[in-house]
Coordinates of C-alpha atoms and ligand atoms in Angstrom, one line a residue:
Chain D
M1 CA 0.0 0.0 0.0
A2 CA 1.4 3.3 -1.0
Q3 CA 2.1 5.7 1.9
G4 CA 3.2 8.6 -0.3
A5 CA 2.1 11.4 2.0
A6 CA 4.3 10.1 4.9
G7 CA 6.4 13.2 4.7
A8 CA 3.6 15.6 4.6
A9 CA 1.7 13.7 7.3
G10 CA 4.7 13.9 9.5
A11 CA 5.1 17.6 8.9
R12 CA 1.4 18.2 9.8
L13 CA 2.1 18.4 13.5
S14 CA 5.5 20.0 13.3
P15 CA 6.0 23.3 15.0
Q16 CA 8.5 24.2 12.3
V17 CA 5.7 24.2 9.7
D18 CA 3.7 26.5 12.0
A19 CA 6.6 28.8 12.2
L20 CA 7.1 28.8 8.5
I21 CA 3.4 29.6 7.9
R22 CA 3.5 32.5 10.4
A23 CA 6.7 33.8 8.8
A24 CA 5.2 33.5 5.3
Q25 CA 2.0 35.2 6.5
R26 CA 4.2 38.1 7.5
G27 CA 5.6 38.3 4.0
D28 CA 8.8 36.3 4.4
Q29 CA 9.5 34.9 0.9
D30 CA 12.1 32.4 2.0
A31 CA 9.7 30.9 4.5
F32 CA 7.1 30.7 1.8
E33 CA 9.5 28.9 -0.5
Q34 CA 10.5 26.4 2.2
L35 CA 6.8 25.8 2.9
V36 CA 6.2 25.0 -0.7
R37 CA 9.2 22.7 -0.8
A38 CA 7.9 20.8 2.2
Y39 CA 4.7 19.8 0.4
D40 CA 5.1 20.3 -3.3
Q41 CA 6.4 16.8 -4.2
S42 CA 3.3 15.1 -2.9
V43 CA 1.1 17.7 -4.7
L44 CA 2.9 17.1 -8.0
R45 CA 2.7 13.4 -7.5
L46 CA -1.0 13.6 -6.9
A47 CA -1.5 15.7 -10.0
M48 CA 0.7 13.5 -12.2
N49 CA -1.0 10.3 -11.1
L50 CA -4.5 11.7 -11.6
L51 CA -3.9 13.6 -14.9
R52 CA -0.9 11.7 -16.3
S53 CA 0.4 14.7 -18.2
P54 CA 3.4 16.7 -17.0
E55 CA 2.0 19.8 -18.6
D56 CA -1.4 19.5 -16.8
A57 CA 0.4 18.6 -13.5
R58 CA 2.5 21.7 -13.9
D59 CA -0.6 23.8 -14.3
V60 CA -2.2 22.3 -11.2
Y61 CA 1.0 22.9 -9.3
Q62 CA 1.2 26.5 -10.4
E63 CA -2.4 27.4 -9.8
A64 CA -2.5 25.6 -6.4
F65 CA 0.5 27.3 -4.9
L66 CA -0.4 30.7 -6.3
R67 CA -3.8 30.3 -4.6
V68 CA -1.9 29.3 -1.4
Y69 CA 0.3 32.4 -1.8
R70 CA -2.7 34.7 -2.3
N71 CA -4.8 33.2 0.5
L72 CA -2.3 32.2 3.1
H73 CA -3.1 35.2 5.2
A74 CA -6.6 33.7 5.7
F75 CA -5.2 30.4 7.1
R76 CA -6.3 30.3 10.7
F77 CA -4.7 27.1 11.9
D78 CA -8.2 25.6 12.4
C79 CA -7.2 22.5 10.4
S80 CA -3.8 21.1 9.5
F81 CA -2.0 23.1 6.7
H82 CA -1.8 19.8 4.8
T83 CA -5.6 19.5 4.8
W84 CA -6.0 23.2 3.9
L85 CA -3.6 22.8 1.0
Y86 CA -5.2 19.7 -0.2
R87 CA -8.6 21.3 -0.3
I88 CA -7.2 23.7 -2.8
V89 CA -5.3 21.0 -4.8
T90 CA -8.1 18.5 -4.9
N91 CA -10.6 21.2 -6.1
I92 CA -8.3 22.1 -9.0
C93 CA -7.7 18.5 -9.9
L94 CA -11.4 17.6 -9.7
D95 CA -12.2 20.5 -12.1
Q96 CA -9.6 19.1 -14.5
L97 CA -11.0 15.6 -14.2
R98 CA -14.6 16.9 -14.8
K99 CA -13.5 18.8 -17.9
R100 CA -12.0 15.6 -19.2
K101 CA -15.2 13.7 -18.5
V102 CA -17.0 16.2 -20.7
R103 CA -14.5 16.1 -23.4
K104 CA -14.9 12.3 -23.5
E105 CA -12.3 11.9 -26.3
E106 CA -9.5 12.6 -24.0
P107 CA -7.7 9.4 -23.1
A108 CA -6.8 9.2 -19.5
V109 CA -3.5 7.4 -20.2
V110 CA -1.2 9.9 -21.7
E111 CA -1.6 13.3 -23.2
T112 CA -0.7 12.9 -26.8
S113 CA -0.5 10.0 -29.2
D114 CA 2.9 10.9 -30.5
G115 CA 4.3 13.0 -27.7
P116 CA 7.6 12.1 -26.0
I117 CA 6.0 10.7 -22.9
D118 CA 4.2 8.1 -24.8
R119 CA 7.4 7.1 -26.5
M120 CA 9.1 6.8 -23.1
E121 CA 6.4 4.3 -22.1
S122 CA 6.9 2.2 -25.2
F123 CA 10.7 2.2 -24.5
E124 CA 9.9 0.8 -21.1
E125 CA 8.0 -2.0 -22.7
D126 CA 10.9 -2.6 -25.1
A127 CA 13.0 -3.3 -22.1
A128 CA 10.5 -5.8 -20.9
E129 CA 10.4 -7.6 -24.2
A130 CA 13.0 -10.1 -23.0
D131 CA 10.1 -12.0 -21.5
P132 CA 7.2 -11.6 -23.9
E133 CA 4.8 -13.5 -21.8
R134 CA 5.4 -11.4 -18.7
S135 CA 5.2 -8.1 -20.6
M136 CA 2.0 -9.2 -22.4
W137 CA 0.3 -10.1 -19.1
N138 CA 1.5 -6.8 -17.6
R139 CA 0.2 -4.9 -20.6
Q140 CA -3.2 -6.5 -20.5
L141 CA -3.5 -6.0 -16.8
K142 CA -2.5 -2.3 -17.2
Q143 CA -5.1 -1.8 -19.9
R144 CA -7.9 -3.2 -17.8
I145 CA -6.8 -1.1 -14.9
E146 CA -6.8 2.1 -17.0
G147 CA -10.3 1.2 -18.2
A148 CA -11.5 0.7 -14.7
L149 CA -10.1 3.9 -13.5
E150 CA -11.7 5.8 -16.4
D151 CA -15.1 4.4 -15.4
L152 CA -14.8 6.1 -11.9
T153 CA -16.5 9.4 -11.3
P154 CA -14.0 12.2 -10.7
R155 CA -14.9 12.1 -7.0
E156 CA -14.5 8.3 -6.7
R157 CA -11.2 8.6 -8.6
M158 CA -10.0 11.3 -6.2
V159 CA -11.0 9.4 -3.0
F160 CA -9.3 6.3 -4.4
E161 CA -6.2 8.3 -5.3
L162 CA -5.9 9.9 -1.8
R163 CA -6.4 6.6 -0.1
H164 CA -4.4 4.2 -2.2
Y165 CA -1.5 6.3 -3.5
Q166 CA -1.3 9.1 -0.9
G167 CA -2.1 6.8 2.0
L168 CA -4.5 9.2 3.7
R169 CA -7.2 8.1 6.1
L170 CA -10.8 8.4 5.0
R171 CA -11.6 10.8 7.8
N172 CA -9.0 13.2 6.6
I173 CA -10.1 12.7 3.0
G174 CA -13.6 13.6 4.0
E175 CA -12.3 16.8 5.6
M176 CA -10.4 17.7 2.4
L177 CA -13.3 17.1 0.1
G178 CA -15.8 18.8 2.4
T179 CA -17.8 15.7 3.1
S180 CA -18.2 13.1 5.8
E181 CA -16.0 10.1 6.5
E182 CA -19.0 7.9 5.7
A183 CA -19.5 9.5 2.3
A184 CA -15.8 9.1 1.6
K185 CA -16.0 5.5 2.6
N186 CA -18.9 4.9 0.2
C187 CA -16.9 6.5 -2.5
L188 CA -13.9 4.2 -1.9
F189 CA -16.3 1.3 -1.7
R190 CA -17.8 2.1 -5.1
A191 CA -14.4 2.7 -6.6
T192 CA -13.0 -0.7 -5.5
Q193 CA -16.2 -2.5 -6.5
K194 CA -16.0 -1.0 -10.0
M195 CA -12.3 -1.9 -10.4
R196 CA -12.9 -5.4 -9.1
S197 CA -15.7 -6.0 -11.6
V198 CA -13.7 -4.8 -14.6
L199 CA -10.9 -7.1 -13.6
G200 CA -13.2 -10.2 -13.6
D201 CA -11.2 -13.3 -13.2
F202 CA -8.1 -11.9 -14.8
V203 CA -5.8 -12.1 -11.9
Chain U
M1 CA -23.6 -12.9 6.8
T2 CA -23.2 -14.4 3.4
C3 CA -20.0 -14.8 1.5
D4 CA -21.2 -12.2 -1.0
S5 CA -21.8 -9.5 1.6
L6 CA -18.6 -10.3 3.4
R7 CA -16.5 -10.3 0.3
K8 CA -17.6 -6.7 -0.4
L9 CA -15.8 -5.7 2.8
I10 CA -12.4 -7.0 1.7
P11 CA -11.2 -3.8 -0.1
L12 CA -12.1 -1.7 3.0
Y13 CA -10.4 -4.3 5.1
Y14 CA -7.3 -4.0 2.9
Y15 CA -7.3 -0.2 3.6
G16 CA -7.8 -0.7 7.3
E17 CA -11.1 1.2 7.1
L18 CA -13.6 -1.3 8.6
T19 CA -15.1 -1.0 12.1
P20 CA -13.5 -3.4 14.6
E21 CA -16.6 -5.5 14.6
E22 CA -16.7 -5.8 10.8
E23 CA -13.0 -6.6 10.9
D24 CA -13.4 -9.5 13.4
L25 CA -16.3 -10.9 11.4
L26 CA -14.4 -10.9 8.2
E27 CA -11.2 -12.2 9.6
E28 CA -13.0 -15.1 11.2
H29 CA -14.7 -15.9 7.9
L30 CA -11.5 -15.6 5.8
H31 CA -10.0 -18.2 8.1
E32 CA -12.5 -20.8 7.2
C33 CA -13.6 -19.9 3.7
A34 CA -11.1 -20.7 0.9
A35 CA -13.1 -18.9 -1.7
C36 CA -13.1 -15.6 0.1
E37 CA -9.5 -16.0 1.1
R38 CA -8.7 -16.4 -2.6
E39 CA -10.7 -13.2 -3.3
R40 CA -8.5 -11.4 -0.8
E41 CA -5.4 -12.7 -2.6
R42 CA -6.8 -11.3 -5.9
L43 CA -7.4 -8.0 -4.5
R44 CA -3.8 -8.0 -3.2
L45 CA -2.6 -8.6 -6.7
L46 CA -4.8 -5.9 -8.0
A47 CA -3.4 -3.5 -5.4
A48 CA 0.1 -4.5 -6.3
A49 CA -0.6 -3.8 -10.0
L50 CA -2.1 -0.4 -9.1
D51 CA 1.0 0.4 -7.1
R52 CA 3.1 -0.2 -10.2
R53 CA 0.9 2.2 -12.1
Q54 CA 2.1 5.1 -9.9
Q55 CA 3.6 7.8 -12.0
E56 CA 7.1 8.9 -11.4
I57 CA 7.7 12.6 -11.5
P58 CA 9.6 13.2 -14.7
P59 CA 13.2 14.5 -14.1
L60 CA 13.4 18.3 -13.9
L61 CA 9.6 18.8 -13.7
L62 CA 9.7 19.6 -10.0
E63 CA 12.5 22.0 -10.5
D64 CA 10.7 23.6 -13.4
C65 CA 7.5 23.9 -11.4
R66 CA 9.3 25.6 -8.5
D67 CA 11.1 28.0 -10.8
G68 CA 7.9 28.8 -12.6
L69 CA 6.1 29.5 -9.3
M70 CA 8.8 31.7 -7.9
A71 CA 9.1 33.6 -11.1
A72 CA 5.3 34.2 -11.2
I73 CA 5.4 35.4 -7.6
A74 CA 8.4 37.6 -8.1
G75 CA 7.0 39.0 -11.4
G76 CA 3.7 39.8 -9.7
I77 CA 2.1 37.5 -12.2
T78 CA -0.8 36.0 -10.3
H79 CA -2.7 34.6 -13.2
P80 CA -1.7 30.9 -13.5
A81 CA -2.0 31.0 -17.3
A82 CA 1.0 33.2 -17.5
K83 CA 4.0 31.0 -17.6
P84 CA 7.7 31.8 -18.1
A85 CA 8.7 31.4 -21.7
K86 CA 10.7 28.1 -21.6
G87 CA 11.7 26.3 -18.5
P88 CA 14.1 23.4 -18.5
W89 CA 11.2 21.0 -18.7
K90 CA 10.0 22.5 -21.9
L91 CA 13.5 22.4 -23.3
F92 CA 13.8 18.9 -22.2
L93 CA 10.6 17.9 -24.0
E94 CA 11.8 19.6 -27.2
A95 CA 15.1 17.9 -27.1
M96 CA 13.4 14.6 -26.5
G97 CA 11.2 15.2 -29.5
A98 CA 14.1 16.1 -31.7
T99 CA 16.2 13.2 -30.6
L100 CA 13.4 10.7 -30.9
S101 CA 12.5 11.7 -34.4
G102 CA 16.0 10.6 -35.4
F103 CA 16.6 7.5 -33.3
Q104 CA 14.5 4.8 -31.9
R105 CA 16.9 3.4 -29.4
Y106 CA 16.2 3.3 -25.7
R107 CA 19.4 5.0 -24.7
Q108 CA 19.0 8.1 -26.8
P109 CA 16.5 10.0 -24.7
V110 CA 18.6 9.3 -21.7
G111 CA 21.5 10.9 -23.4
A112 CA 19.4 13.9 -24.5
L113 CA 18.3 14.3 -20.9
A114 CA 21.9 14.6 -19.8
L115 CA 22.6 17.3 -22.4
I116 CA 19.8 19.5 -21.2
A117 CA 20.3 18.9 -17.6
I118 CA 23.9 19.8 -17.8
G119 CA 23.2 22.8 -20.0
F120 CA 20.7 24.0 -17.4
F121 CA 22.9 23.4 -14.4
A122 CA 26.0 24.7 -16.1
A123 CA 24.2 27.9 -16.9
R124 CA 23.3 28.4 -13.3
F125 CA 26.7 27.4 -12.1
T126 CA 28.6 30.5 -12.5
G127 CA 25.5 32.8 -12.2
T128 CA 24.2 32.0 -8.7
N129 CA 27.0 30.4 -6.7
P130 CA 30.5 31.5 -7.8
N131 CA 32.2 30.2 -4.7
A132 CA 30.8 26.8 -4.6
A133 CA 33.0 25.3 -7.3
T134 CA 36.0 26.5 -9.2
S135 CA 35.6 26.8 -12.9
Q136 CA 36.5 28.7 -16.0
P137 CA 35.3 32.3 -16.4
A138 CA 31.6 32.7 -16.6
S139 CA 29.8 31.3 -19.6
P140 CA 28.0 33.6 -22.0
A141 CA 24.4 34.2 -21.2
G142 CA 21.8 32.0 -22.7
E143 CA 21.4 28.3 -23.1
V144 CA 24.5 26.2 -22.8
F145 CA 24.6 22.7 -24.0
A146 CA 27.2 20.3 -22.6
T147 CA 28.1 16.7 -22.2
V148 CA 29.8 15.0 -19.3
R149 CA 33.0 13.3 -20.3
N150 CA 34.4 12.0 -17.1
V151 CA 33.6 11.6 -13.4
E152 CA 36.4 10.6 -11.0
P153 CA 36.8 10.7 -7.2
D154 CA 40.2 11.6 -5.8
S155 CA 41.9 10.4 -2.7
A156 CA 40.8 13.4 -0.7
G157 CA 37.2 12.4 -1.0
R158 CA 36.5 15.0 -3.6
V159 CA 35.1 14.6 -7.0
R160 CA 36.2 15.8 -10.4
I161 CA 33.7 16.1 -13.2
A162 CA 34.6 17.0 -16.7
F163 CA 32.0 18.1 -19.2
D164 CA 32.0 19.7 -22.6
E165 CA 30.0 22.7 -23.7
T166 CA 31.8 24.6 -26.3
R167 CA 35.0 23.6 -24.5
R168 CA 35.5 21.1 -21.8
R169 CA 35.4 22.3 -18.2
V170 CA 36.7 20.7 -15.1
V171 CA 34.9 21.3 -11.8
S172 CA 36.2 20.1 -8.5
G173 CA 34.3 20.1 -5.2
N174 CA 33.3 17.7 -2.5
M175 CA 30.2 15.7 -2.2
E176 CA 28.5 18.1 0.1
D177 CA 28.5 20.8 -2.6
Q178 CA 25.1 21.0 -4.1
N179 CA 26.4 21.9 -7.6
I180 CA 28.6 18.9 -7.6
Q181 CA 25.6 16.8 -6.6
K182 CA 23.6 18.3 -9.4
L183 CA 26.3 17.5 -11.9
L184 CA 26.5 14.0 -10.6
L185 CA 22.8 13.6 -10.9
A186 CA 23.0 14.7 -14.5
A187 CA 26.0 12.5 -15.1
A188 CA 24.0 9.5 -13.9
H189 CA 22.1 9.9 -17.2
E190 CA 25.2 10.3 -19.4
E191 CA 25.5 8.1 -22.4
N192 CA 28.9 6.7 -21.6
P193 CA 28.2 3.8 -19.2
A194 CA 31.6 4.3 -17.4
V195 CA 30.5 7.8 -16.4
R196 CA 27.2 6.5 -15.2
V197 CA 28.7 3.7 -13.1
E198 CA 31.1 6.1 -11.5
S199 CA 28.4 8.8 -10.8
V200 CA 25.9 6.3 -9.5
G201 CA 28.6 4.8 -7.3
L202 CA 29.4 8.2 -5.8
L203 CA 25.7 9.1 -5.4
R204 CA 25.1 5.9 -3.5
S205 CA 26.2 7.4 -0.2
R206 CA 23.8 10.3 -0.6
A207 CA 20.6 8.4 -1.0
D208 CA 19.1 10.2 1.9
S209 CA 18.6 13.2 -0.4
G210 CA 15.3 13.0 -2.3
E211 CA 16.8 14.0 -5.6
V212 CA 19.6 11.4 -5.3
R213 CA 17.1 8.8 -4.3
D214 CA 15.0 9.6 -7.4
A215 CA 18.1 9.4 -9.6
L216 CA 19.0 6.0 -8.2
L217 CA 15.4 4.8 -8.7
N218 CA 15.5 6.1 -12.2
A219 CA 18.8 4.3 -12.9
V220 CA 17.4 1.0 -11.5
A221 CA 14.3 1.3 -13.6
H222 CA 15.7 2.6 -16.8
D223 CA 19.4 2.3 -17.2
P224 CA 20.2 -0.1 -20.0
N225 CA 23.5 -1.2 -18.4
A226 CA 23.0 -3.9 -15.7
G227 CA 26.2 -2.8 -13.9
V228 CA 24.7 0.7 -13.4
R229 CA 21.5 -0.8 -12.2
L230 CA 23.3 -3.0 -9.7
K231 CA 25.3 -0.1 -8.3
A232 CA 22.1 2.0 -8.0
L233 CA 20.4 -0.9 -6.1
E234 CA 23.3 -0.9 -3.6
G235 CA 22.5 2.7 -2.9
L236 CA 18.9 2.0 -2.2
K237 CA 19.7 -0.6 0.5
P238 CA 19.2 1.8 3.4
L239 CA 15.8 2.9 1.9
T240 CA 14.0 -0.4 1.7
G241 CA 11.5 0.8 4.3
D242 CA 10.4 3.7 1.9
A243 CA 7.1 2.8 0.4
E244 CA 7.9 4.5 -2.9
V245 CA 11.2 2.7 -3.2
R246 CA 9.4 -0.6 -2.5
N247 CA 6.8 0.1 -5.2
A248 CA 9.5 0.9 -7.7
L249 CA 11.5 -2.2 -6.8
A250 CA 8.4 -4.4 -7.2
K251 CA 8.0 -3.0 -10.6
V252 CA 11.6 -3.6 -11.6
L253 CA 11.3 -7.2 -10.4
L254 CA 8.6 -7.9 -13.0
V255 CA 10.3 -6.2 -15.9
D256 CA 14.0 -6.3 -15.5
D257 CA 15.6 -8.8 -18.0
N258 CA 18.8 -9.4 -15.9
P259 CA 18.6 -12.2 -13.3
A260 CA 21.3 -10.8 -11.2
V261 CA 19.3 -7.5 -10.9
R262 CA 16.2 -9.5 -10.0
M263 CA 18.0 -11.5 -7.3
Q264 CA 19.3 -8.3 -5.8
V265 CA 15.8 -6.8 -5.8
V266 CA 14.4 -9.8 -4.1
D267 CA 17.0 -9.5 -1.4
L268 CA 16.2 -5.8 -0.9
L269 CA 12.4 -6.4 -0.8
V270 CA 12.5 -9.3 1.7
A271 CA 14.9 -7.4 4.0
R272 CA 11.7 -5.8 5.4
R273 CA 8.6 -7.8 5.5
D274 CA 5.3 -6.3 4.5
D275 CA 2.2 -7.9 3.0
S276 CA 2.5 -6.5 -0.4
V277 CA 5.9 -8.3 -0.8
V278 CA 4.3 -11.6 -0.5
G279 CA 1.9 -10.8 -3.4
V280 CA 4.8 -9.5 -5.5
L281 CA 6.9 -12.6 -4.9
Q282 CA 4.1 -15.0 -5.5
N283 CA 3.4 -13.2 -8.8
L284 CA 7.1 -13.5 -9.8
V285 CA 7.3 -17.2 -9.0
Q286 CA 4.6 -17.8 -11.5
K287 CA 6.5 -16.1 -14.3
E288 CA 10.1 -16.4 -13.4
N289 CA 12.1 -18.4 -15.9
N290 CA 15.5 -18.3 -14.2
S291 CA 15.8 -21.1 -11.7
G292 CA 18.1 -19.2 -9.4
V293 CA 15.7 -16.3 -9.0
R294 CA 12.8 -18.6 -8.6
L295 CA 14.5 -20.6 -5.8
K296 CA 15.4 -17.4 -4.0
C297 CA 11.7 -16.3 -4.2
E298 CA 10.4 -19.6 -3.0
K299 CA 12.8 -19.6 -0.1
A300 CA 11.8 -16.1 0.8
L301 CA 8.2 -17.0 0.7
K302 CA 8.8 -20.0 2.9
D303 CA 10.7 -17.9 5.4
M304 CA 7.7 -15.6 5.5
N305 CA 5.3 -18.6 6.0
A306 CA 3.5 -17.6 2.8
S307 CA 2.3 -20.1 0.2
I308 CA 4.3 -20.3 -3.0
G309 CA 1.4 -20.2 -5.4
T310 CA -2.2 -19.1 -5.0
F311 CA -3.6 -20.1 -8.3
Ligands
ZN1 ZN1 -16.7 -16.9 2.0

C-alpha cells in the first residue's frame, strides 16, 4: 500500500511548519519557498498520477501554490496546513477531471499519441520484451486497470487516489473534500467495486 | 452474513477502514472460507498492480514547477495561465522530441536528458554560486549545451567532473557541494556507461537526499546497463523501508531482464517484510524463468510462512 504522504503527514504536527506559515504570512518569501518545498512533491505526484500529463500537472502545481500564496493570510490554523492545501489542490484536480469527462475523447492514459512521454512508455516496454509472456500479461492488466479507473466518477477517482496512493485516512479525505467520513467510505467502496468488476477473473 | 456480503468488505479491510466488529467478522470468515481468502489474494494482486501504475515525476519537472512558481510570484504574475517562456522541462521535451525523431533506441532520450540537464545546471553554475566550485570564467548568457566526459573521485574524498559545452570544463568540489551533486545527478544519465557507473557509485552514499534517491530509482528502472542498475540498487539498500522505493523495486522485479538484478531486488524487498511483498513474490514465482531467482523467491516466501502459489 502506498504511503506517499508520509512526509507531509509527519510535517502536519510539526512546530517548524507552523513557524514557516506564520513567517510566510508576515511576507517572508524564503519561508514561503520552504513551505512550498515541504509539500510540493506530494502535490505534484498527486496531479501527475491523476492527470498523467506533465503539462497539466505543472498547471495544477502553479495554480494551487499561487492560490496558497494569495490566501495564506486567511489560514487560521483551524485545520492542518496539509488539509487546507489539499482542499485547494483537490478542487483544482477535480475541475480538470470533470472537464476531461465532458471532453470524452481525452484518453486518461497519456496526453498525446505521438508525444515524447508516450514514447518513453513504449521504451519501457521494449526493455521488458526479453520476456514476452510477462510483458504481455502486464500490458493487459495495465489496460484493464486504465479502463476501470476511467469508469470512476471524478470524486471516486479522487478518493481512491488519496487513499491508495497518498495513503491518507478516510476521515482526513472527507475533511479535504468537504464531506463526511462515511461519504468518503462509500466513494472508496464504489471505486473498489468497479475496479474489481472490470478485472473479472483476470488475476 | 453471506460470502457475498462479506466479500464486499475485503477492499475496505485492505485499507484498514472497517469498524473493529466488521473486521473481526471478516477475519473469522477468511479463516474458514477458501473462496473468500482467494478473493483477498486477488485484491492484493490488484493493489500491487495499481502500485506499479504510480507515475514517477519526470526529471526536472519539479525543479521547473518551483522555478515557474517563484518567477510568477516575483514578477507579480498572479494569473496561472502566464508562464515563463521556456523552462528546463519545456526544453527537455523539445530535445526529447528532436532526438526521438532521429533515433528509436532506448538510450537516446537518456543521453538527451543529460545534455539538457547539464546545460541547465551549467548555466546556473557561474551565475548563482560563484564560490561553490572553481571553474573557468563565466559562460556567456543564454542556453549552454554540454556533455559529461568524465567523473572521477580523488583520494581526498572530492570529485572531479569533466564536461563539454563549447569547450571542456573541469569542476572540483566535495560531495556536500550542491552543484557537484547536481552535476553527478545529471552525469547519472550520461550516455557513456563508465561515467554513469562512477556517478551512481558516488551518489550511492547520498541516497538520503530526495533528488539522489529519485536518480537512483531512475537508474534502477531505466538504465540499459546492468552494472549501473546493480550499483544503484546498492545505494537503495538503506531505503528499503520507503514505500515508494518498494513500489519501484516491485515493478523492476517484474520487468528487468537481468537475473542478477532481479535477485538483488528480491534481497532488498525481503529485508523488510510487508504484506505486499508476498503478493509480488508469488506473482514473480509464476512467471520467473530463471531457476536461481525462482529458488530465491520460493525460499523467501517459505521464510515468511507464505504459500508459494495461490492459483
Ligand atoms: Zn466466504
